[in-house]
Structure formats: structure tokens, C-alpha cells
Amino acid sequence: MHRSAPHLARLLVGAAVPVMLVAGCSSGSDSSKDDAHKAAASAPASKSASPSPSAVAARYSELPDPCRVIGAKTVKSLVPKAKKPAGTPAHSAERDERGGCSWNGLDGYQYRWLDVSLQRYDTVAGLGSAEEQAKERYAEQVAEAGRVEGAKSTPVAVDGVWDAGTAVTSTAKKDKEEYRDVTVVARTGNAVLVLTYNGAGLEDAKTPAGSGLKAGALKAAKEAATAVAAANA
């Protein structure tokens, strides 16, 4: 028998917690790198610190609007009855370098959360090429996704419209509700994207199948990666 609507509302306050475990566009883990970027940018150039010509070129010079990298039809399919179909943008002071967007909705007792974050790197003297930095960030995000506390996680390499991709699936319980989560981390050139798709059947409703969540997450991640390339065409 279903519990009361007020109780359901209280559940939804914490429903998105599992997906917050993976760093997004405002992650504090990049603070030291940001400081290094600023220091390198203000420091006088020197011959010893100058990057080689082969390290200067970056595939992408800008990022698309994160709330538009996933098509409206895909959002509607993955997040039925989304509160904000156009998405909720993440706050970022450097929109040309990083950004994010999320959607969430409740269809009956089926809850869904979709989140995407994008980060782009430029070649900076002393930090390596744009692509080298993206490779490092990609590895960090994969490792972080695989360290979800209290969850059983399995990283798996996935093919797609990117240079490298990994999917991490996990199952965790919160407030007696079981959440299933799929995080896709992908690198394309000097850009890294992290997409999380999370679902739960609240009030004893059926828990969504992990295979379905993974298929949806991969579809959305591929759309996002394609949008990054298109924005720099």
C-alpha cells in the first residue's frame, strides 16, 4: 500500500543524492588546476616553458550550451514529466571552459534524474597540452565514479563518438529506496563530459532495470559528445 503524498515529497528532497557523488562542472577537485592556469597565464613567457608546436593545437575552442546538448525527445524519453523540460543550468563563471545542466521528474512513482557536465581545456605552459590535461581529468573522473560510497560499482569501457569512454553502474539504498545509477565519462579531444542517469521506483514501485538506464545514458552521452563537435565545426 502506498504511503502518503507528504511522505513522498520528503523522499524527493533527498532523491538526487546518489548522483551528486560524481564531480560536475563546479567540482572542487579542479581548484588547484584553476590556480595553476591563472598563474601560468599571468607569468612572463620563457623559452623553457613554451609548449612545443605539436602541443599547442586544441581540437575544440568552445563548448555548446549544456542544456541543449541532449535533444528534447531524448530528455522526454529519459525523464518523463520533467519539472523543467529545458533543463536547469549549473552555475559557472567560465562558460567557455565548463558548464552543466540537469533534469529531474516524477512520473507516478518513477523518479528519474539526468545530469551532464562539460569541461574543455586549453594548452597552458607548464601544464601540458589541452588534450593531455583532458586525458588526466578523464582518468580522475572515471576513478571518482568508481568510488561511490556504499554502492556496488563496475567500470566498463564503452564505444561511442569519443576518443575514450567508460560507463560505471551502481546500486545504492537511501531511505529504504533503491536507486540505480549509470555514469558515463567520455573524452573527445580536449573536452571531457560526465553524464549521470539515475532512477528509482519510490513507495515500493518497481526499480528501473539497469540495462535500460545504461542504454539511455549512452544515448544521451553520445548526443552530448556530438554536440561538442558540432559547436566547433
Tab-separated table of C-alpha atoms in Angstrom:
chain	number	residue	atom	x	y	z
A	1	MET	CA	0.000	0.000	0.000
A	2	HIS	CA	1.434	3.403	-0.978
A	3	ARG	CA	2.424	5.877	1.667
A	4	SER	CA	1.083	9.412	1.888
A	5	ALA	CA	1.918	12.187	-0.583
A	6	PRO	CA	3.655	14.310	2.118
A	7	HIS	CA	5.951	11.368	2.859
A	8	LEU	CA	6.732	11.037	-0.847
A	9	ALA	CA	7.576	14.726	-1.007
A	10	ARG	CA	10.048	14.281	1.824
A	11	LEU	CA	11.659	11.398	-0.058
A	12	LEU	CA	12.121	13.551	-3.146
A	13	VAL	CA	14.118	16.128	-1.199
A	14	GLY	CA	16.976	13.633	-0.980
A	15	ALA	CA	16.236	11.677	-4.135
A	16	ALA	CA	19.064	13.203	-6.159
A	17	VAL	CA	21.761	12.497	-3.584
A	18	PRO	CA	23.294	9.439	-5.312
A	19	VAL	CA	24.070	11.380	-8.493
A	20	MET	CA	25.846	14.137	-6.609
A	21	LEU	CA	28.692	11.742	-5.779
A	22	VAL	CA	30.365	12.298	-9.151
A	23	ALA	CA	32.091	15.637	-9.656
A	24	GLY	CA	30.282	18.004	-12.021
A	25	CYS	CA	31.215	21.270	-13.661
A	26	SER	CA	31.709	23.027	-10.319
A	27	SER	CA	33.788	20.289	-8.690
A	28	GLY	CA	36.313	21.468	-6.133
A	29	SER	CA	38.819	18.859	-7.350
A	30	ASP	CA	39.865	21.231	-10.138
A	31	SER	CA	40.601	24.215	-7.869
A	32	SER	CA	44.356	23.599	-7.824
A	33	LYS	CA	44.410	23.309	-11.605
A	34	ASP	CA	42.434	26.545	-11.934
A	35	ASP	CA	45.019	28.327	-9.774
A	36	ALA	CA	47.787	26.861	-11.918
A	37	HIS	CA	46.030	28.066	-15.061
A	38	LYS	CA	45.785	31.602	-13.685
A	39	ALA	CA	49.395	31.600	-12.516
A	40	ALA	CA	50.629	30.334	-15.876
A	41	ALA	CA	48.553	32.907	-17.739
A	42	SER	CA	49.969	35.833	-15.704
A	43	ALA	CA	53.581	34.638	-15.620
A	44	PRO	CA	56.044	36.001	-18.238
A	45	ALA	CA	56.692	33.629	-21.098
A	46	SER	CA	60.035	31.864	-21.256
A	47	LYS	CA	61.616	29.671	-23.866
A	48	SER	CA	61.932	26.757	-21.472
A	49	ALA	CA	58.214	26.902	-20.504
A	50	SER	CA	56.848	27.371	-24.022
A	51	PRO	CA	54.902	24.367	-25.315
A	52	SER	CA	56.098	22.711	-28.485
A	53	PRO	CA	54.160	23.486	-31.691
A	54	SER	CA	52.641	19.988	-31.631
A	55	ALA	CA	51.229	20.601	-28.140
A	56	VAL	CA	49.574	23.936	-28.931
A	57	ALA	CA	46.727	22.783	-31.154
A	58	ALA	CA	43.435	22.034	-29.378
A	59	ARG	CA	40.584	20.319	-31.169
A	60	TYR	CA	37.855	22.395	-29.546
A	61	SER	CA	37.880	26.103	-28.747
A	62	GLU	CA	34.381	26.406	-27.260
A	63	LEU	CA	31.574	24.494	-25.587
A	64	PRO	CA	27.903	24.343	-26.583
A	65	ASP	CA	25.062	25.268	-24.226
A	66	PRO	CA	24.933	22.246	-21.864
A	67	CYS	CA	21.131	22.402	-21.693
A	68	ARG	CA	20.949	21.902	-25.463
A	69	VAL	CA	23.443	19.082	-25.982
A	70	ILE	CA	20.745	16.447	-25.397
A	71	GLY	CA	17.740	16.525	-27.708
A	72	ALA	CA	14.280	17.361	-26.391
A	73	LYS	CA	12.924	13.959	-27.483
A	74	THR	CA	15.676	12.144	-25.614
A	75	VAL	CA	15.102	14.204	-22.476
A	76	LYS	CA	11.373	13.489	-22.636
A	77	SER	CA	12.044	9.781	-23.056
A	78	LEU	CA	14.583	9.529	-20.238
A	79	VAL	CA	12.904	11.940	-17.813
A	80	PRO	CA	9.120	11.728	-18.289
A	81	LYS	CA	7.273	14.699	-16.824
A	82	ALA	CA	10.475	16.617	-16.173
A	83	LYS	CA	9.905	19.606	-13.902
A	84	LYS	CA	11.857	21.801	-16.306
A	85	PRO	CA	11.995	20.251	-19.815
A	86	ALA	CA	14.516	22.892	-20.890
A	87	GLY	CA	16.836	21.844	-18.064
A	88	THR	CA	18.372	23.611	-15.080
A	89	PRO	CA	21.803	25.064	-15.916
A	90	ALA	CA	24.659	24.748	-13.438
A	91	HIS	CA	26.288	27.975	-12.326
A	92	SER	CA	29.674	28.586	-13.907
A	93	ALA	CA	31.831	31.704	-14.113
A	94	GLU	CA	33.743	30.265	-17.077
A	95	ARG	CA	31.084	29.136	-19.532
A	96	ASP	CA	33.578	28.788	-22.383
A	97	GLU	CA	35.521	26.244	-20.309
A	98	ARG	CA	32.900	24.401	-18.273
A	99	GLY	CA	29.156	24.053	-17.843
A	100	GLY	CA	26.409	21.672	-16.848
A	101	CYS	CA	22.679	21.039	-16.939
A	102	SER	CA	20.240	18.708	-15.172
A	103	TRP	CA	16.699	17.420	-15.464
A	104	ASN	CA	14.530	15.558	-12.959
A	105	GLY	CA	10.944	14.396	-12.838
A	106	LEU	CA	8.433	12.080	-11.203
A	107	ASP	CA	6.071	10.045	-13.370
A	108	GLY	CA	3.702	8.358	-10.948
A	109	TYR	CA	6.181	6.801	-8.519
A	110	GLN	CA	9.006	6.512	-11.039
A	111	TYR	CA	11.725	9.064	-10.341
A	112	ARG	CA	14.428	9.995	-12.866
A	113	TRP	CA	17.427	12.324	-12.789
A	114	LEU	CA	19.653	13.214	-15.748
A	115	ASP	CA	22.744	15.367	-15.430
A	116	VAL	CA	25.503	16.353	-17.844
A	117	SER	CA	28.683	18.351	-17.250
A	118	LEU	CA	31.219	19.509	-19.830
A	119	GLN	CA	34.779	20.725	-19.378
A	120	ARG	CA	37.208	21.966	-22.020
A	121	TYR	CA	40.956	22.507	-21.686
A	122	ASP	CA	43.403	24.859	-23.383
A	123	THR	CA	47.130	24.336	-23.752
A	124	VAL	CA	48.898	26.154	-20.923
A	125	ALA	CA	52.669	26.433	-20.461
A	126	GLY	CA	53.758	24.220	-17.597
A	127	LEU	CA	50.555	22.154	-17.568
A	128	GLY	CA	50.902	20.338	-20.870
A	129	SER	CA	48.741	20.289	-23.966
A	130	ALA	CA	44.973	20.702	-23.873
A	131	GLU	CA	44.490	17.040	-24.740
A	132	GLU	CA	46.956	15.843	-22.105
A	133	GLN	CA	45.044	17.759	-19.448
A	134	ALA	CA	41.755	16.311	-20.698
A	135	LYS	CA	43.199	12.792	-20.511
A	136	GLU	CA	44.229	13.398	-16.898
A	137	ARG	CA	40.795	14.755	-15.988
A	138	TYR	CA	39.099	11.841	-17.718
A	139	ALA	CA	41.100	9.343	-15.648
A	140	GLU	CA	40.269	11.241	-12.455
A	141	GLN	CA	36.536	11.250	-13.230
A	142	VAL	CA	36.497	7.523	-14.036
A	143	ALA	CA	38.255	6.765	-10.755
A	144	GLU	CA	35.861	9.016	-8.830
A	145	ALA	CA	32.811	7.423	-10.422
A	146	GLY	CA	34.097	4.017	-9.362
A	147	ARG	CA	34.448	5.091	-5.733
A	148	VAL	CA	30.765	5.676	-4.992
A	149	GLU	CA	30.490	5.075	-1.255
A	150	GLY	CA	28.082	2.337	-0.241
A	151	ALA	CA	27.428	1.276	-3.827
A	152	LYS	CA	28.467	-1.669	-5.945
A	153	SER	CA	30.171	-0.147	-8.967
A	154	THR	CA	31.593	-1.725	-12.119
A	155	PRO	CA	33.541	0.435	-14.628
A	156	VAL	CA	33.285	-0.799	-18.235
A	157	ALA	CA	34.864	0.670	-21.360
A	158	VAL	CA	32.218	1.780	-23.897
A	159	ASP	CA	32.499	2.644	-27.572
A	160	GLY	CA	30.992	5.825	-28.928
A	161	VAL	CA	31.643	9.097	-30.735
A	162	TRP	CA	34.608	9.846	-28.471
A	163	ASP	CA	38.265	9.020	-28.025
A	164	ALA	CA	37.696	7.190	-24.729
A	165	GLY	CA	34.588	6.280	-22.762
A	166	THR	CA	33.723	4.437	-19.567
A	167	ALA	CA	30.363	3.554	-18.015
A	168	VAL	CA	30.010	2.950	-14.288
A	169	THR	CA	26.839	1.345	-12.964
A	170	SER	CA	25.876	1.273	-9.304
A	171	THR	CA	23.035	0.421	-6.970
A	172	ALA	CA	22.545	2.089	-3.611
A	173	LYS	CA	19.840	2.427	-0.976
A	174	LYS	CA	18.704	5.656	0.645
A	175	ASP	CA	15.734	5.996	2.967
A	176	LYS	CA	14.817	2.394	2.162
A	177	GLU	CA	14.534	3.229	-1.536
A	178	GLU	CA	16.790	1.531	-4.097
A	179	TYR	CA	18.462	3.770	-6.632
A	180	ARG	CA	20.151	2.605	-9.801
A	181	ASP	CA	22.649	4.888	-11.397
A	182	VAL	CA	24.724	4.932	-14.583
A	183	THR	CA	27.565	7.401	-15.059
A	184	VAL	CA	29.231	7.786	-18.452
A	185	VAL	CA	32.602	9.537	-18.539
A	186	ALA	CA	33.908	10.350	-22.002
A	187	ARG	CA	36.774	12.280	-23.550
A	188	THR	CA	36.693	13.742	-27.019
A	189	GLY	CA	39.820	15.670	-27.902
A	190	ASN	CA	40.409	18.308	-25.232
A	191	ALA	CA	36.898	18.050	-23.760
A	192	VAL	CA	35.571	15.771	-21.025
A	193	LEU	CA	31.911	15.050	-20.376
A	194	VAL	CA	30.326	13.340	-17.401
A	195	LEU	CA	26.733	12.193	-17.759
A	196	THR	CA	24.732	10.648	-14.935
A	197	TYR	CA	21.350	8.970	-15.313
A	198	ASN	CA	19.672	7.906	-12.095
A	199	GLY	CA	16.340	6.201	-11.396
A	200	ALA	CA	14.245	4.755	-8.587
A	201	GLY	CA	10.807	3.285	-8.033
A	202	LEU	CA	9.504	5.151	-4.993
A	203	GLU	CA	6.909	3.934	-2.494
A	204	ASP	CA	7.544	0.252	-3.328
A	205	ALA	CA	7.204	0.843	-7.076
A	206	LYS	CA	9.333	-1.317	-9.384
A	207	THR	CA	13.020	-0.420	-9.527
A	208	PRO	CA	14.095	0.526	-13.094
A	209	ALA	CA	16.193	-2.054	-14.942
A	210	GLY	CA	19.903	-1.313	-15.010
A	211	SER	CA	20.166	-2.273	-18.680
A	212	GLY	CA	17.540	0.285	-19.637
A	213	LEU	CA	19.225	3.028	-17.652
A	214	LYS	CA	22.584	2.242	-19.256
A	215	ALA	CA	21.155	2.305	-22.770
A	216	GLY	CA	19.524	5.663	-22.061
A	217	ALA	CA	22.685	7.107	-20.529
A	218	LEU	CA	24.805	6.059	-23.516
A	219	LYS	CA	22.316	7.534	-25.976
A	220	ALA	CA	22.328	10.869	-24.151
A	221	ALA	CA	26.126	10.876	-23.766
A	222	LYS	CA	26.619	10.290	-27.489
A	223	GLU	CA	24.280	13.186	-28.283
A	224	ALA	CA	26.255	15.422	-25.931
A	225	ALA	CA	29.616	14.443	-27.453
A	226	THR	CA	28.248	15.025	-30.956
A	227	ALA	CA	27.024	18.479	-29.885
A	228	VAL	CA	30.525	19.417	-28.694
A	229	ALA	CA	31.973	18.529	-32.099
A	230	ALA	CA	29.175	20.363	-33.932
A	231	ALA	CA	29.769	23.542	-31.917
A	232	ASN	CA	33.340	23.615	-33.220
A	233	ALA	CA	32.663	22.580	-36.810
